[in-house]
PDB file of N, CA and C in Angstrom:
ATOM      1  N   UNK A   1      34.219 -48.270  30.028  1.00  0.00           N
ATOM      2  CA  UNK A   1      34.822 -47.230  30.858  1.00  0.00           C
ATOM      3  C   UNK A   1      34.296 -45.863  30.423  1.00  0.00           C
ATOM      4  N   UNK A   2      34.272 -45.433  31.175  1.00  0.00           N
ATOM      5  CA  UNK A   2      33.267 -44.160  31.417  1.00  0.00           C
ATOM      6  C   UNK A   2      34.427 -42.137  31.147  1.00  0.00           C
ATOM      7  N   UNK A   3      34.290 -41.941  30.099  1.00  0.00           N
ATOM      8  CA  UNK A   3      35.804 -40.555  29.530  1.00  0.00           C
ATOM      9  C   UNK A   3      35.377 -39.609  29.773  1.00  0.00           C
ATOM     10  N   UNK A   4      35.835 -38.787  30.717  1.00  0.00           N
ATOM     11  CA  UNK A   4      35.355 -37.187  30.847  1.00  0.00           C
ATOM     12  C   UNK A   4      35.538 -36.203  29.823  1.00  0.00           C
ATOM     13  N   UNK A   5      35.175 -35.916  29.273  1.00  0.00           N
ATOM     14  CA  UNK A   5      35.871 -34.516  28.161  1.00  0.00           C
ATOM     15  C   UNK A   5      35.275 -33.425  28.692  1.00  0.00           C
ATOM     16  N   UNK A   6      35.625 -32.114  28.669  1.00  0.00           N
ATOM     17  CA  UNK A   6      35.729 -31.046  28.863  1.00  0.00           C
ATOM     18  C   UNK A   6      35.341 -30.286  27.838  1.00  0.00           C
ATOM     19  N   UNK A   7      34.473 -29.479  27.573  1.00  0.00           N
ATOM     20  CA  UNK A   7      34.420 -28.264  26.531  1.00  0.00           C
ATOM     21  C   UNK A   7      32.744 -27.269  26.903  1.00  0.00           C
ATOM     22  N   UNK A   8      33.759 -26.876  26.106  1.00  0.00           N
ATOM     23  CA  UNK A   8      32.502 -25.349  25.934  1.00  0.00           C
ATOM     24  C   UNK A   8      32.063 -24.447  24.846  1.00  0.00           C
ATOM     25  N   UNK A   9      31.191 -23.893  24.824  1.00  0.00           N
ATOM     26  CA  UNK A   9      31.059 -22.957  23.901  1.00  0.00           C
ATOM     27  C   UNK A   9      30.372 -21.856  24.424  1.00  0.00           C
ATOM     28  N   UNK A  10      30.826 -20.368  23.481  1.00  0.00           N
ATOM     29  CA  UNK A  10      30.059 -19.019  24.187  1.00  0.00           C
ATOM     30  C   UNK A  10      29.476 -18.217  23.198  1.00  0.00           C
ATOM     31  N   UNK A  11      28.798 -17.133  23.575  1.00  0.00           N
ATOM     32  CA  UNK A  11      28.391 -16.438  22.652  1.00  0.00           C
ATOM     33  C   UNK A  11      27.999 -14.552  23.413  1.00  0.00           C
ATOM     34  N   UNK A  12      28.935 -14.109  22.920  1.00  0.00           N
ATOM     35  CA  UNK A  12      29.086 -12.706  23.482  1.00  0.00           C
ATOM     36  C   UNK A  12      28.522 -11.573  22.958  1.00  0.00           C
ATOM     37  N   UNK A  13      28.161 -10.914  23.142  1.00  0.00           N
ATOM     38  CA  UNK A  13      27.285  -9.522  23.694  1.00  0.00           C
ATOM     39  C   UNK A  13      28.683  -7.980  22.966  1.00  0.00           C
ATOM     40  N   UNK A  14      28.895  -7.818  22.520  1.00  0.00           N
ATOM     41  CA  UNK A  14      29.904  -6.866  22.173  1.00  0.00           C
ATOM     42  C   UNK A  14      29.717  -5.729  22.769  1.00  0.00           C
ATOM     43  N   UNK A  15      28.765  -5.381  23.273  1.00  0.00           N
ATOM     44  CA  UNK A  15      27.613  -3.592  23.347  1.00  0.00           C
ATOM     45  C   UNK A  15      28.177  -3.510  24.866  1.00  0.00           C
ATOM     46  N   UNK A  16      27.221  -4.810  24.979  1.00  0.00           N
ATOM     47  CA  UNK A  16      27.109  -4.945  26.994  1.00  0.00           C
ATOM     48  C   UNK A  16      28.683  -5.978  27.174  1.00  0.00           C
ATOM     49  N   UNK A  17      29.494  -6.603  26.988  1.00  0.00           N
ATOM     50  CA  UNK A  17      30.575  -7.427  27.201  1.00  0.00           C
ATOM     51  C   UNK A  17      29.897  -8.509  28.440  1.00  0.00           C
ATOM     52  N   UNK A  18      28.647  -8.898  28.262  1.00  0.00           N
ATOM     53  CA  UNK A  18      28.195 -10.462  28.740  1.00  0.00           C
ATOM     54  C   UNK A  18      27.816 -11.653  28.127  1.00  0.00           C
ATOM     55  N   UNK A  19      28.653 -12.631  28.300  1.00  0.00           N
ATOM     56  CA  UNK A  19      29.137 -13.650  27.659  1.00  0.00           C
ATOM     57  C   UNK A  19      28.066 -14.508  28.434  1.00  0.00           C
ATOM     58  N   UNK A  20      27.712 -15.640  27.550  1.00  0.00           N
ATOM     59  CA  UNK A  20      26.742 -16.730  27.905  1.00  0.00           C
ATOM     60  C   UNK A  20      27.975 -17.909  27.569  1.00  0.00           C
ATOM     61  N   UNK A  21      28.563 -18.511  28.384  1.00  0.00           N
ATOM     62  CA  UNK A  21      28.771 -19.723  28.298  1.00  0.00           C
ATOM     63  C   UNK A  21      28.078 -21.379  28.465  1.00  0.00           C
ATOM     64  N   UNK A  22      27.889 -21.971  27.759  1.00  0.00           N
ATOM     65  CA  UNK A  22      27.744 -23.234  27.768  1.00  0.00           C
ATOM     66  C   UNK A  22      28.412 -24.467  27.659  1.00  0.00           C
ATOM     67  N   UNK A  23      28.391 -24.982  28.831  1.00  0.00           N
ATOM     68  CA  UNK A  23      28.938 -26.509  28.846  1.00  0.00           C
ATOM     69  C   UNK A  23      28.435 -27.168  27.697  1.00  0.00           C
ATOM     70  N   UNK A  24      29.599 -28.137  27.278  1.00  0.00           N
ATOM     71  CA  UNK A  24      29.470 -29.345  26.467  1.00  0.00           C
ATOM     72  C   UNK A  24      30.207 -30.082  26.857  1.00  0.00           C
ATOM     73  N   UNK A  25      30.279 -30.730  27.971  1.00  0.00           N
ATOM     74  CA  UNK A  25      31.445 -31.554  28.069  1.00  0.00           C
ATOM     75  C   UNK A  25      30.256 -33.190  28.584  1.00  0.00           C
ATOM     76  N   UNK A  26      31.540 -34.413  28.543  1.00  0.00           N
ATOM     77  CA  UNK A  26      30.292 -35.448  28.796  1.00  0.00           C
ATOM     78  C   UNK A  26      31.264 -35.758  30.248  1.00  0.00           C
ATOM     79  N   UNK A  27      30.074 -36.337  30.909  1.00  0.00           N
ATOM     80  CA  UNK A  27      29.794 -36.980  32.025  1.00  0.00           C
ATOM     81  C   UNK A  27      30.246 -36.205  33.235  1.00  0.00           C
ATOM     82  N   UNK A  28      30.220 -34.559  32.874  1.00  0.00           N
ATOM     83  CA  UNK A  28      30.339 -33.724  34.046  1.00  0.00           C
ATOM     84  C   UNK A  28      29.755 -33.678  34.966  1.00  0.00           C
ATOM     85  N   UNK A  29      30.207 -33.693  36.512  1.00  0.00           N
ATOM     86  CA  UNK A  29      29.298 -33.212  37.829  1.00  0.00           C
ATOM     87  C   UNK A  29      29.503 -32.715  38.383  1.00  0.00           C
ATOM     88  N   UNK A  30      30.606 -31.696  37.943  1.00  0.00           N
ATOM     89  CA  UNK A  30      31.101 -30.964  38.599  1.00  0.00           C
ATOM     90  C   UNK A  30      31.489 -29.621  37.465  1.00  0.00           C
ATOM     91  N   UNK A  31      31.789 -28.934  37.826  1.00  0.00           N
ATOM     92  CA  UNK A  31      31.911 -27.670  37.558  1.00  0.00           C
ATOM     93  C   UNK A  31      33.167 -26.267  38.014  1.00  0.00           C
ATOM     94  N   UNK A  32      33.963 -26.124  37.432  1.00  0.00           N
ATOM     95  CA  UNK A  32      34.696 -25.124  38.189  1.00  0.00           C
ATOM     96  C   UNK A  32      34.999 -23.954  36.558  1.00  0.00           C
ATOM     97  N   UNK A  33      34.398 -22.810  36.763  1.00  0.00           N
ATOM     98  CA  UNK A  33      34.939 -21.970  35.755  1.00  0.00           C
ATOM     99  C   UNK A  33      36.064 -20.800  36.292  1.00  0.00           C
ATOM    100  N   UNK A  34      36.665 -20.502  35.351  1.00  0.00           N
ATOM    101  CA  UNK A  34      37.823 -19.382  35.813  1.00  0.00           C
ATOM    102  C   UNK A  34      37.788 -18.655  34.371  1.00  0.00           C
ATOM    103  N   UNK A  35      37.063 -17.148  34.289  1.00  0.00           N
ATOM    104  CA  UNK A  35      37.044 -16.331  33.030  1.00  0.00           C
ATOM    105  C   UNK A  35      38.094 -15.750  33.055  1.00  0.00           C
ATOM    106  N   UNK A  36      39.266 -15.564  33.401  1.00  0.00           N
ATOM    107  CA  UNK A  36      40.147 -14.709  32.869  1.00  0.00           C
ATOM    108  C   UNK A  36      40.371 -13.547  33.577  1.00  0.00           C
ATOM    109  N   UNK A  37      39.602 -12.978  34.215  1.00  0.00           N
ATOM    110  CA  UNK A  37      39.370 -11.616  34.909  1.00  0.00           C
ATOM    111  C   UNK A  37      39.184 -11.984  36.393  1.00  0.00           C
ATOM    112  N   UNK A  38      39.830 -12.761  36.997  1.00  0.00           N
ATOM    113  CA  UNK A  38      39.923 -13.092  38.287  1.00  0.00           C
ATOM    114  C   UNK A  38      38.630 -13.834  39.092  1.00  0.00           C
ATOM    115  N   UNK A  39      37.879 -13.514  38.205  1.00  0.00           N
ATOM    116  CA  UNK A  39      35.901 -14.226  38.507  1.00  0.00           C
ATOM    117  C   UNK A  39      36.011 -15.266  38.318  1.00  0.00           C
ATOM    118  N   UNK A  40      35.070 -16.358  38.918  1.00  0.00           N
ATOM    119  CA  UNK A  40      34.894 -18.036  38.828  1.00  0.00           C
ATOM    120  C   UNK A  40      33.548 -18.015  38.984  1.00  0.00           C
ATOM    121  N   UNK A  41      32.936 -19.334  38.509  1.00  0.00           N
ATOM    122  CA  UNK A  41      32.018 -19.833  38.908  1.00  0.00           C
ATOM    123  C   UNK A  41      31.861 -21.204  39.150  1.00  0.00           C
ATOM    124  N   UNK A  42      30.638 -22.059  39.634  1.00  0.00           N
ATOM    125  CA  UNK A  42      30.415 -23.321  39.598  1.00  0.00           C
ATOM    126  C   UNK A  42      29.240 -23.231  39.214  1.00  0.00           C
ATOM    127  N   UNK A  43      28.875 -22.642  37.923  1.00  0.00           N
ATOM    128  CA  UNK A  43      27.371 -23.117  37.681  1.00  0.00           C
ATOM    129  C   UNK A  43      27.942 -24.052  36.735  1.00  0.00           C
ATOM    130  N   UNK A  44      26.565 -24.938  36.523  1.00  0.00           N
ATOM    131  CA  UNK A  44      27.128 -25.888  34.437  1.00  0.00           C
ATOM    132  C   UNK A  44      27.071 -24.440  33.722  1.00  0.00           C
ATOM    133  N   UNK A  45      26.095 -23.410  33.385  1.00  0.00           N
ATOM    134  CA  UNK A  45      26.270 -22.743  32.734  1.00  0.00           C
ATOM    135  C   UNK A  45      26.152 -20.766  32.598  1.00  0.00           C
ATOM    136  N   UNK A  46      27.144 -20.624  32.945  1.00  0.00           N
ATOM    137  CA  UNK A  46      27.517 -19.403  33.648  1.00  0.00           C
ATOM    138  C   UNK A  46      26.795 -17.960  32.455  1.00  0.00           C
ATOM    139  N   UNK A  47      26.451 -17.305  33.160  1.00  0.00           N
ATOM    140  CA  UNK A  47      26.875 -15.613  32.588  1.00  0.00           C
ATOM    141  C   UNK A  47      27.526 -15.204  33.336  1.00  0.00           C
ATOM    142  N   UNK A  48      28.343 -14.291  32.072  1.00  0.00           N
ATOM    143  CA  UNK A  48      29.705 -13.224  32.870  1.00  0.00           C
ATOM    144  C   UNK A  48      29.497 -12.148  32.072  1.00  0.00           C
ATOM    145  N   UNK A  49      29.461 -11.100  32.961  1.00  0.00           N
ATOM    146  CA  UNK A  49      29.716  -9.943  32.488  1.00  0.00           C
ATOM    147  C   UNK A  49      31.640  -8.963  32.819  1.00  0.00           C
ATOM    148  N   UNK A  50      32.253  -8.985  31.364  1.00  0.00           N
ATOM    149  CA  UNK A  50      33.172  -8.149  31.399  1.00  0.00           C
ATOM    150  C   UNK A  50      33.142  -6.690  31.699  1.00  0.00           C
ATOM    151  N   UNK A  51      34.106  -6.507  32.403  1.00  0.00           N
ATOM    152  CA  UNK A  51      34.239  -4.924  33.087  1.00  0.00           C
ATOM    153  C   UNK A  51      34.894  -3.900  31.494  1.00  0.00           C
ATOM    154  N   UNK A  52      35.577  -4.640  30.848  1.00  0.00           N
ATOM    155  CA  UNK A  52      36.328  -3.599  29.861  1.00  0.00           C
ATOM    156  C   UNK A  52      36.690  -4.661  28.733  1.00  0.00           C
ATOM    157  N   UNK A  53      36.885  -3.603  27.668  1.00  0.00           N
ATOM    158  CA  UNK A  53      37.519  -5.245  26.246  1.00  0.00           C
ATOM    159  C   UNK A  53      38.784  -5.748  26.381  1.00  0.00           C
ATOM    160  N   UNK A  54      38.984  -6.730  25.799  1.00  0.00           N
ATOM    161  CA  UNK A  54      40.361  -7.183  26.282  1.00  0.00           C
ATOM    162  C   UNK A  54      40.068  -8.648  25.752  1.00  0.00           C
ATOM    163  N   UNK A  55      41.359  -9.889  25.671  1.00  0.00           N
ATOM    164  CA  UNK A  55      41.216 -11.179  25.674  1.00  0.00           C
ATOM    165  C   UNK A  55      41.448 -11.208  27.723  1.00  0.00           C
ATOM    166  N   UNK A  56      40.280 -12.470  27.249  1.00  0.00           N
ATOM    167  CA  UNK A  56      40.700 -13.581  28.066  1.00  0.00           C
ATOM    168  C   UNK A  56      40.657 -14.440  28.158  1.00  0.00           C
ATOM    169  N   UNK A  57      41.598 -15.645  29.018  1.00  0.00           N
ATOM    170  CA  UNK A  57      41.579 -17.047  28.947  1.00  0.00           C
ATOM    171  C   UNK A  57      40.274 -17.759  29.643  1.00  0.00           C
ATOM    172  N   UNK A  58      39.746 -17.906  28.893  1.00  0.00           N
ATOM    173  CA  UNK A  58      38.837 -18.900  29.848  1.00  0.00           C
ATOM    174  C   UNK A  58      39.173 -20.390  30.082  1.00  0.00           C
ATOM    175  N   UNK A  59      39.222 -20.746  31.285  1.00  0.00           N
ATOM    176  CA  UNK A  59      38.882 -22.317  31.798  1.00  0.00           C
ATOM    177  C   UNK A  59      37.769 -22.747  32.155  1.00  0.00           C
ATOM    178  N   UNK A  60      37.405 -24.367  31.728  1.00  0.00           N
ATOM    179  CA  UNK A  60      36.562 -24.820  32.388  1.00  0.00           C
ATOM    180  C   UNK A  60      37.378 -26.215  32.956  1.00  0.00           C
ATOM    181  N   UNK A  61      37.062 -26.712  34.157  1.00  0.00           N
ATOM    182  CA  UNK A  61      37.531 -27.776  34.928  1.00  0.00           C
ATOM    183  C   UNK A  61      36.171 -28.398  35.221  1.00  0.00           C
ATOM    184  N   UNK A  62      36.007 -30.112  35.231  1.00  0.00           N
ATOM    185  CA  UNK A  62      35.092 -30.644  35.081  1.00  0.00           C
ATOM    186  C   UNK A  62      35.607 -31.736  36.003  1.00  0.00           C
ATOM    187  N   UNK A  63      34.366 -32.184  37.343  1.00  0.00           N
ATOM    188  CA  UNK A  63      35.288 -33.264  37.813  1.00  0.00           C
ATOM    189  C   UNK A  63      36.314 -33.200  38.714  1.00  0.00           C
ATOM    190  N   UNK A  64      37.009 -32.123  38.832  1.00  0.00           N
ATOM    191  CA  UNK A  64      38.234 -31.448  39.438  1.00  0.00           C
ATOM    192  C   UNK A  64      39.444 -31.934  38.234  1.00  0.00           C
ATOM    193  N   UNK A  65      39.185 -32.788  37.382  1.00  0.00           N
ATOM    194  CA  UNK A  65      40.504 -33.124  36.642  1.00  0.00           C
ATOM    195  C   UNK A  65      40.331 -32.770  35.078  1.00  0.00           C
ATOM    196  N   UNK A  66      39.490 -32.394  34.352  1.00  0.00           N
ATOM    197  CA  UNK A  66      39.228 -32.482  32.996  1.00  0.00           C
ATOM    198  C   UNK A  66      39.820 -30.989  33.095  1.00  0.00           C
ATOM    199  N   UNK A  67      39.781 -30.807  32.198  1.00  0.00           N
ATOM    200  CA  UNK A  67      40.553 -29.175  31.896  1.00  0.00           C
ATOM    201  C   UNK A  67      39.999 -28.800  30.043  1.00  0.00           C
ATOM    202  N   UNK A  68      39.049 -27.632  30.029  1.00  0.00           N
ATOM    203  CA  UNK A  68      39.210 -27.194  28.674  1.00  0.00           C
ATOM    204  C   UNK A  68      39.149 -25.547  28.397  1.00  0.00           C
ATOM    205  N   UNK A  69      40.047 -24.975  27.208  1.00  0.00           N
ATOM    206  CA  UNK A  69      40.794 -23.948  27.676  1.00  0.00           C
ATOM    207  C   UNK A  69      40.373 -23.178  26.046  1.00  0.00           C
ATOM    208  N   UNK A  70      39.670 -21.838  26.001  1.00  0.00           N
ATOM    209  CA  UNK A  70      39.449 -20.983  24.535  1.00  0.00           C
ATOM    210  C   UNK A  70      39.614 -19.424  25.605  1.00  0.00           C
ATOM    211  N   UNK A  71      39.626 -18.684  24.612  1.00  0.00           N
ATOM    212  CA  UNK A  71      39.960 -17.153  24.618  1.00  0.00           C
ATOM    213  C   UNK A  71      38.484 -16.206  23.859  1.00  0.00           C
ATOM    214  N   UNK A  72      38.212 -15.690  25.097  1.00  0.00           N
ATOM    215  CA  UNK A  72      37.113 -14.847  25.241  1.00  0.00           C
ATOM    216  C   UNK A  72      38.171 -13.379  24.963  1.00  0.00           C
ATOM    217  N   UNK A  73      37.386 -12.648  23.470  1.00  0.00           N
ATOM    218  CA  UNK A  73      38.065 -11.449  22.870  1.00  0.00           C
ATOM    219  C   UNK A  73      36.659 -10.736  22.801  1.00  0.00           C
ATOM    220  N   UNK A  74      36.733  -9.178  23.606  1.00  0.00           N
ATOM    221  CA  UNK A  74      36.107  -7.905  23.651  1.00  0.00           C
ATOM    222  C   UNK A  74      36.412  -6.749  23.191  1.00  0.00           C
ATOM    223  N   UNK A  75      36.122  -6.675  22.152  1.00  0.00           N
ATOM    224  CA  UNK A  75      36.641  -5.316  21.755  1.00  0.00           C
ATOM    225  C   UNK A  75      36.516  -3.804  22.061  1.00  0.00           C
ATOM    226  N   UNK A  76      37.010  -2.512  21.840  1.00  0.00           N
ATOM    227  CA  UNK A  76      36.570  -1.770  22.633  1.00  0.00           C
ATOM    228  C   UNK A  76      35.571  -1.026  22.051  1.00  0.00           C
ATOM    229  N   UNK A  77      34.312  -0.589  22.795  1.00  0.00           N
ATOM    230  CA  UNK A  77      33.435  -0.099  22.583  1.00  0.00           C
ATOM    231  C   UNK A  77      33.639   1.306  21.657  1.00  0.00           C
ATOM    232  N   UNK A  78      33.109   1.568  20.728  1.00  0.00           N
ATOM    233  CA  UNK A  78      33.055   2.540  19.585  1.00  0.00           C
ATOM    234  C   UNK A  78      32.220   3.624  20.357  1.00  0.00           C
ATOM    235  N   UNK A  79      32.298   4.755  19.791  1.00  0.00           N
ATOM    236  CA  UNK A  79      31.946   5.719  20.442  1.00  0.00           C
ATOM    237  C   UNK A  79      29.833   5.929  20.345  1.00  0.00           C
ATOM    238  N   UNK A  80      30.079   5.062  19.106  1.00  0.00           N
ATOM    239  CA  UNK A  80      28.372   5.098  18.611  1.00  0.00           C
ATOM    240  C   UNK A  80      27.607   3.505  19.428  1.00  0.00           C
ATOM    241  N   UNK A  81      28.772   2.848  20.053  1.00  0.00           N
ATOM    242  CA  UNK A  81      28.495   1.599  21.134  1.00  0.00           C
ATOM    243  C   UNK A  81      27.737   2.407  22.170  1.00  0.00           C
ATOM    244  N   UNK A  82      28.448   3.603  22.978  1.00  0.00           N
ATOM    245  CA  UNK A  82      28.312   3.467  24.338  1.00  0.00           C
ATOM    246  C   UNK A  82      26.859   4.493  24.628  1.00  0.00           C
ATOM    247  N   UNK A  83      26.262   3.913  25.513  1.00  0.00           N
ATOM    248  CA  UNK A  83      25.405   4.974  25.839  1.00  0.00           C
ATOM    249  C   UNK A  83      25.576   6.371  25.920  1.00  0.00           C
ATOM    250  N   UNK A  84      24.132   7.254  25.319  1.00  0.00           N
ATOM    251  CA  UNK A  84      24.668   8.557  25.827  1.00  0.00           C
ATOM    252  C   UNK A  84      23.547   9.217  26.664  1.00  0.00           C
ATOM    253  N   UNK A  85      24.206   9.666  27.678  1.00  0.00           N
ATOM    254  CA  UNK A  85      23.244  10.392  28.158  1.00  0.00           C
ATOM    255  C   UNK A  85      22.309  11.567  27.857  1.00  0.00           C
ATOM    256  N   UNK A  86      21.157  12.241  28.057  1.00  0.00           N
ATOM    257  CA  UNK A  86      20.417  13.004  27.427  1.00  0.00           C
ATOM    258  C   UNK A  86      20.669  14.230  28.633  1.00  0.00           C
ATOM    259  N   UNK A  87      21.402  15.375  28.181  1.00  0.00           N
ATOM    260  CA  UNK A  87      21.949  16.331  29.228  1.00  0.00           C
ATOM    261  C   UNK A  87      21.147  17.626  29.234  1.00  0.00           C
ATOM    262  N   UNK A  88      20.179  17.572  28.173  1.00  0.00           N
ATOM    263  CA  UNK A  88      19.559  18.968  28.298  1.00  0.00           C
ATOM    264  C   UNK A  88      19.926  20.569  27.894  1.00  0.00           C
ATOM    265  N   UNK A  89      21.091  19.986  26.975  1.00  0.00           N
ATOM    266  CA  UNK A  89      21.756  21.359  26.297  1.00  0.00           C
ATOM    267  C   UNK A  89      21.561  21.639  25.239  1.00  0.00           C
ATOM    268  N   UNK A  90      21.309  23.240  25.090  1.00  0.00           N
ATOM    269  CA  UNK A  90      20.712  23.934  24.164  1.00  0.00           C
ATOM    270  C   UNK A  90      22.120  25.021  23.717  1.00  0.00           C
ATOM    271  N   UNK A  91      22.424  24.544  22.300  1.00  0.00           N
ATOM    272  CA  UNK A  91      23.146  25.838  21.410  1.00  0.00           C
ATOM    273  C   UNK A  91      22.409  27.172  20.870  1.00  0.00           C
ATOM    274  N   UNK A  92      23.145  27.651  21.320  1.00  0.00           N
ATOM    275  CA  UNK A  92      22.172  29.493  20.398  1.00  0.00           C
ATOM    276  C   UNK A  92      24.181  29.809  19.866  1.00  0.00           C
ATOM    277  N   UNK A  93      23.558  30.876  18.902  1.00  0.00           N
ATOM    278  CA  UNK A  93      24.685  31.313  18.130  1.00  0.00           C
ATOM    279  C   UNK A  93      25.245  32.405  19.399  1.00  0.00           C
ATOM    280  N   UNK A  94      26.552  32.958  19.142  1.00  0.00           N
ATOM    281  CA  UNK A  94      27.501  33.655  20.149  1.00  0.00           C
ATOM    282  C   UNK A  94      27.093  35.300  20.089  1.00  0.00           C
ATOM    283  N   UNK A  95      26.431  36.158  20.552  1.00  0.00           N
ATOM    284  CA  UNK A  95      25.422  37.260  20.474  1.00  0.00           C
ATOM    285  C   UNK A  95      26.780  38.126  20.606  1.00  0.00           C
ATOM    286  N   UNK A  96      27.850  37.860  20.931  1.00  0.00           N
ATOM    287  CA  UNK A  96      29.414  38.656  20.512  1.00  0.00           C
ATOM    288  C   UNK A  96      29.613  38.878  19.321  1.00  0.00           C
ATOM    289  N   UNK A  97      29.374  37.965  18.261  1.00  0.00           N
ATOM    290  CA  UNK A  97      30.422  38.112  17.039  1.00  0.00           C
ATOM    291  C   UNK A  97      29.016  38.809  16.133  1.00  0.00           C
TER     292      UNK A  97
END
């Protein structure tokens, strides 16, 4: 007899918040993901990109009946994380004082 299991594993991006998930589950042919943030997919093996840090639940459903369930955690971007833009400003000292 032939056992579906369900699982996954990911590996996340902290800078950019895009997660590479990978299936591991056996005798999947099907596919249903649900990240936490209202997004799904049906690939076997998805990228997602998060909008902001935060947990979320991830599901994977395999089959329509297998079910396997971990928590995708983003932290929030540090100030030396986020891009900066190059604005073109020049300091001179205050010709008042």
């Amino acid at each position: 007899m032939q056992v579906d299991n369900a699982e996954f594993e990911f590996v996340e991006d902290t800078t950019t918040r895009i997660v590479q998930f990978t299936d591991l589950s056996t005798n999947a042919t099907s596919w249903a993901w649900s990240f936490g943030d209202g997004a799904t997919s049906m690939q076997q093996n998805p990228l997602h990109a998060y909008t902001s840090a935060g947990t979320y639940p991830v599901e994977l459903r395999i089959n329509g009946l297998c079910v396997y369930r971990d928590t995708v955690v983003l932290p929030v971007l540090s100030n030396t994380d986020a891009p900066v833009a190059a604005l073109g400003v020049s300091v001179t000292p205050n010709p008042a004082q």
